mmCIF file of C-alpha atoms in Angstrom:
data_model
loop_
_atom_site.group_PDB
_atom_site.id
_atom_site.type_symbol
_atom_site.label_atom_id
_atom_site.label_comp_id
_atom_site.label_asym_id
_atom_site.label_seq_id
_atom_site.Cartn_x
_atom_site.Cartn_y
_atom_site.Cartn_z
ATOM 1 C CA THR H 1 130.494 76.166 130.728
ATOM 2 C CA GLY H 2 132.389 75.371 133.905
ATOM 3 C CA LEU H 3 133.755 78.906 134.050
ATOM 4 C CA TYR H 4 132.409 79.459 137.565
ATOM 5 C CA PRO H 5 132.382 77.145 140.582
ATOM 6 C CA TRP H 6 128.592 77.281 140.762
ATOM 7 C CA TYR H 7 128.269 75.761 137.271
ATOM 8 C CA SER H 8 130.494 72.735 137.165
ATOM 9 C CA VAL H 9 130.886 69.024 137.903
ATOM 10 C CA TYR H 10 132.598 67.753 141.058
ATOM 11 C CA GLU H 11 133.990 64.394 142.069
ATOM 12 C CA THR H 12 132.720 62.983 145.355
ATOM 13 C CA ALA H 13 134.281 60.719 147.986
ATOM 14 C CA ASP H 14 133.136 57.545 146.233
ATOM 15 C CA GLY H 15 134.627 58.532 142.858
ATOM 16 C CA LYS H 16 131.230 59.480 141.452
ATOM 17 C CA PHE H 17 130.160 62.993 140.440
ATOM 18 C CA VAL H 18 127.575 65.698 141.101
ATOM 19 C CA SER H 19 126.644 68.494 138.724
ATOM 20 C CA VAL H 20 126.103 71.971 140.092
ATOM 21 C CA GLY H 21 124.079 74.617 138.259
ATOM 22 C CA ALA H 22 123.408 77.204 140.978
ATOM 23 C CA ILE H 23 123.120 80.161 138.605
ATOM 24 C CA GLU H 24 120.532 82.187 140.518
ATOM 25 C CA PRO H 25 121.940 84.024 143.549
ATOM 26 C CA TRP H 26 119.633 82.285 146.069
ATOM 27 C CA PHE H 27 120.672 78.861 144.746
ATOM 28 C CA TYR H 28 124.322 79.838 145.079
ATOM 29 C CA GLU H 29 123.741 81.187 148.584
ATOM 30 C CA ASN H 30 121.981 77.968 149.630
ATOM 31 C CA LEU H 31 124.846 75.951 148.175
ATOM 32 C CA CYS H 32 127.515 77.966 150.014
ATOM 33 C CA ARG H 33 125.575 77.725 153.270
ATOM 34 C CA LEU H 34 125.197 73.943 153.036
ATOM 35 C CA LEU H 35 128.830 73.488 151.994
ATOM 36 C CA GLU H 36 129.715 75.575 155.072
ATOM 37 C CA CYS H 37 131.580 78.205 153.094
ATOM 38 C CA GLN H 38 129.381 81.266 153.618
ATOM 39 C CA GLU H 39 132.387 83.517 153.033
ATOM 40 C CA TYR H 40 131.861 82.990 149.286
ATOM 41 C CA VAL H 41 128.188 84.005 149.163
ATOM 42 C CA THR H 42 128.908 87.563 148.011
ATOM 43 C CA GLU H 43 131.541 86.414 145.496
ATOM 44 C CA GLN H 44 129.505 84.410 143.028
ATOM 45 C CA TYR H 45 131.216 86.111 140.072
ATOM 46 C CA ALA H 46 134.718 86.294 141.522
ATOM 47 C CA ASP H 47 137.555 86.256 139.005
ATOM 48 C CA GLY H 48 141.165 85.180 138.966
ATOM 49 C CA ALA H 49 142.756 83.732 142.067
ATOM 50 C CA ARG H 50 139.632 84.140 144.201
ATOM 51 C CA ARG H 51 137.520 82.155 141.718
ATOM 52 C CA GLU H 52 140.192 79.421 141.706
ATOM 53 C CA GLU H 53 140.133 79.427 145.514
ATOM 54 C CA ILE H 54 136.353 78.874 145.484
ATOM 55 C CA PHE H 55 136.741 76.096 142.905
ATOM 56 C CA GLU H 56 139.374 74.408 145.039
ATOM 57 C CA SER H 57 137.223 74.708 148.169
ATOM 58 C CA PHE H 58 134.235 73.188 146.367
ATOM 59 C CA ARG H 59 136.412 70.358 144.984
ATOM 60 C CA ARG H 60 137.807 69.613 148.439
ATOM 61 C CA ILE H 61 134.400 69.775 150.140
ATOM 62 C CA PHE H 62 132.613 67.571 147.602
ATOM 63 C CA LYS H 63 135.280 64.889 148.070
ATOM 64 C CA THR H 64 134.317 64.544 151.753
ATOM 65 C CA ARG H 65 131.045 62.640 151.164
ATOM 66 C CA PRO H 66 129.680 60.115 148.694
ATOM 67 C CA ARG H 67 127.590 61.389 145.769
ATOM 68 C CA ASP H 68 124.228 60.127 147.000
ATOM 69 C CA GLU H 69 124.772 61.701 150.412
ATOM 70 C CA TRP H 70 125.455 65.066 148.747
ATOM 71 C CA VAL H 71 122.380 64.699 146.569
ATOM 72 C CA SER H 72 120.201 63.874 149.585
ATOM 73 C CA LEU H 73 121.481 66.949 151.395
ATOM 74 C CA LEU H 74 121.593 69.455 148.542
ATOM 75 C CA MET H 75 118.911 68.564 146.012
ATOM 76 C CA PRO H 76 115.867 69.280 148.217
ATOM 77 C CA ALA H 77 117.445 72.513 149.503
ATOM 78 C CA GLU H 78 117.187 74.544 146.278
ATOM 79 C CA THR H 79 120.827 74.360 145.276
ATOM 80 C CA CYS H 80 120.472 73.034 141.707
ATOM 81 C CA VAL H 81 122.625 69.994 142.366
ATOM 82 C CA ALA H 82 122.008 66.631 140.730
ATOM 83 C CA PRO H 83 123.796 63.296 140.499
ATOM 84 C CA VAL H 84 125.835 62.421 137.438
ATOM 85 C CA TYR H 85 124.807 58.883 136.625
ATOM 86 C CA ALA H 86 126.620 56.029 134.949
ATOM 87 C CA ILE H 87 124.571 54.324 132.220
ATOM 88 C CA ASP H 88 123.524 51.454 134.493
ATOM 89 C CA GLU H 89 122.195 54.002 136.995
ATOM 90 C CA VAL H 90 120.290 56.000 134.371
ATOM 91 C CA VAL H 91 118.231 53.010 133.279
ATOM 92 C CA THR H 92 117.134 52.259 136.853
ATOM 93 C CA ASP H 93 116.455 55.828 138.019
ATOM 94 C CA PRO H 94 112.937 55.849 139.577
ATOM 95 C CA HIS H 95 112.086 59.331 138.319
ATOM 96 C CA LEU H 96 113.115 58.564 134.732
ATOM 97 C CA ARG H 97 111.138 55.313 134.912
ATOM 98 C CA TRP H 98 108.057 57.057 136.321
ATOM 99 C CA ARG H 99 108.191 59.681 133.543
ATOM 100 C CA LYS H 100 108.661 56.865 131.000
ATOM 101 C CA LEU H 101 111.864 58.475 129.782
ATOM 102 C CA ILE H 102 113.436 55.043 130.223
ATOM 103 C CA VAL H 103 111.194 52.131 129.262
ATOM 104 C CA ASP H 104 111.509 48.381 128.888
ATOM 105 C CA SER H 105 111.048 47.645 125.220
ATOM 106 C CA PRO H 106 109.930 44.146 124.206
ATOM 107 C CA GLN H 107 112.469 42.262 122.124
ATOM 108 C CA PRO H 108 112.153 39.277 119.823
ATOM 109 C CA GLY H 109 112.019 36.075 121.830
ATOM 110 C CA GLY H 110 110.044 37.609 124.689
ATOM 111 C CA SER H 111 112.859 39.450 126.464
ATOM 112 C CA ALA H 112 112.941 43.188 127.167
ATOM 113 C CA ARG H 113 115.642 45.835 127.041
ATOM 114 C CA ALA H 114 115.834 49.240 128.713
ATOM 115 C CA GLU H 115 115.911 52.073 126.215
ATOM 116 C CA VAL H 116 115.121 55.741 125.867
ATOM 117 C CA GLY H 117 111.394 56.395 125.774
ATOM 118 C CA VAL H 118 109.541 59.174 124.019
ATOM 119 C CA MET H 119 110.896 62.438 125.427
ATOM 120 C CA VAL H 120 108.107 64.777 124.347
ATOM 121 C CA LYS H 121 104.885 64.190 126.265
ATOM 122 C CA LEU H 122 101.845 65.190 124.200
ATOM 123 C CA SER H 123 98.432 64.592 125.775
ATOM 124 C CA GLU H 124 96.435 64.251 122.565
ATOM 125 C CA THR H 125 99.015 62.466 120.420
ATOM 126 C CA PRO H 126 101.350 60.559 122.723
ATOM 127 C CA GLY H 127 104.312 58.926 121.071
ATOM 128 C CA GLU H 128 105.186 55.277 121.392
ATOM 129 C CA ILE H 129 108.012 52.986 120.411
ATOM 130 C CA GLN H 130 106.898 51.216 117.227
ATOM 131 C CA ARG H 131 109.550 48.485 117.019
ATOM 132 C CA PRO H 132 112.795 47.493 118.676
ATOM 133 C CA PRO H 133 116.030 49.057 117.437
ATOM 134 C CA PRO H 134 118.335 46.841 115.387
ATOM 135 C CA GLU H 135 120.931 44.763 117.158
ATOM 136 C CA ALA H 136 124.506 46.023 116.895
ATOM 137 C CA GLY H 137 125.661 45.318 113.358
ATOM 138 C CA GLN H 138 122.267 44.056 112.188
ATOM 139 C CA ASP H 139 121.939 46.659 109.444
ATOM 140 C CA SER H 140 125.619 47.529 108.863
ATOM 141 C CA GLU H 141 125.771 46.087 105.365
ATOM 142 C CA GLU H 142 122.576 47.848 104.242
ATOM 143 C CA LEU H 143 123.752 51.188 105.630
ATOM 144 C CA LEU H 144 127.224 50.888 104.137
ATOM 145 C CA ARG H 145 125.748 50.008 100.730
ATOM 146 C CA GLU H 146 123.498 53.093 100.950
ATOM 147 C CA LEU H 147 126.640 55.133 101.606
ATOM 148 C CA GLY H 148 128.224 53.770 98.443
ATOM 149 C CA PHE H 149 130.522 51.063 99.825
ATOM 150 C CA ARG H 150 131.142 48.078 97.542
ATOM 151 C CA ALA H 151 130.786 44.488 98.755
ATOM 152 C CA GLN H 152 134.576 43.943 98.866
ATOM 153 C CA ASP H 153 135.047 47.182 100.876
ATOM 154 C CA ILE H 154 132.415 46.067 103.392
ATOM 155 C CA GLU H 155 134.100 42.670 103.695
ATOM 156 C CA SER H 156 137.467 44.381 104.271
ATOM 157 C CA LEU H 157 135.918 46.476 107.033
ATOM 158 C CA ARG H 158 134.473 43.306 108.595
ATOM 159 C CA GLN H 159 137.824 41.526 108.432
ATOM 160 C CA ALA H 160 139.503 44.516 110.105
ATOM 161 C CA GLY H 161 136.884 44.456 112.882
ATOM 162 C CA ALA H 162 135.637 47.941 111.991
ATOM 163 C CA VAL H 163 132.030 46.762 111.459
ATOM 164 C CA ARG H 164 129.961 43.777 112.460
#
């Protein structure tokens, strides 16, 4: 919820972000130790001005290094910290690729496009992508007709640039 400093998102020196979810006390302690602010270890649930002080310290500290440097330091140290990715980073993440959560889906004409794979992994009945998704606007008219739009309404929406 972002109510506490140990469950929030912080900007880093390179303008990127890390997410922190150090709910368990040992995760929070590890985080404080590695951020070099051990004085907050016993105040995980601080309220009021003290909680704001911890937030401000975390904000200031996270802005001292780039995101990937923080992730390299904190992620393996049981702190529950992870990078916040931009879309172009999500589709190239090695872990997501290895888990087939992001896959290259064949497209008409022989090209491929990165898209979300099957999230649920079932050993006996694995899912698979059956066909490529429609191109942007490819099925707009069909969908709008199903929703009850008349041909002239759809054309008006096209002319206004609201649909493709």
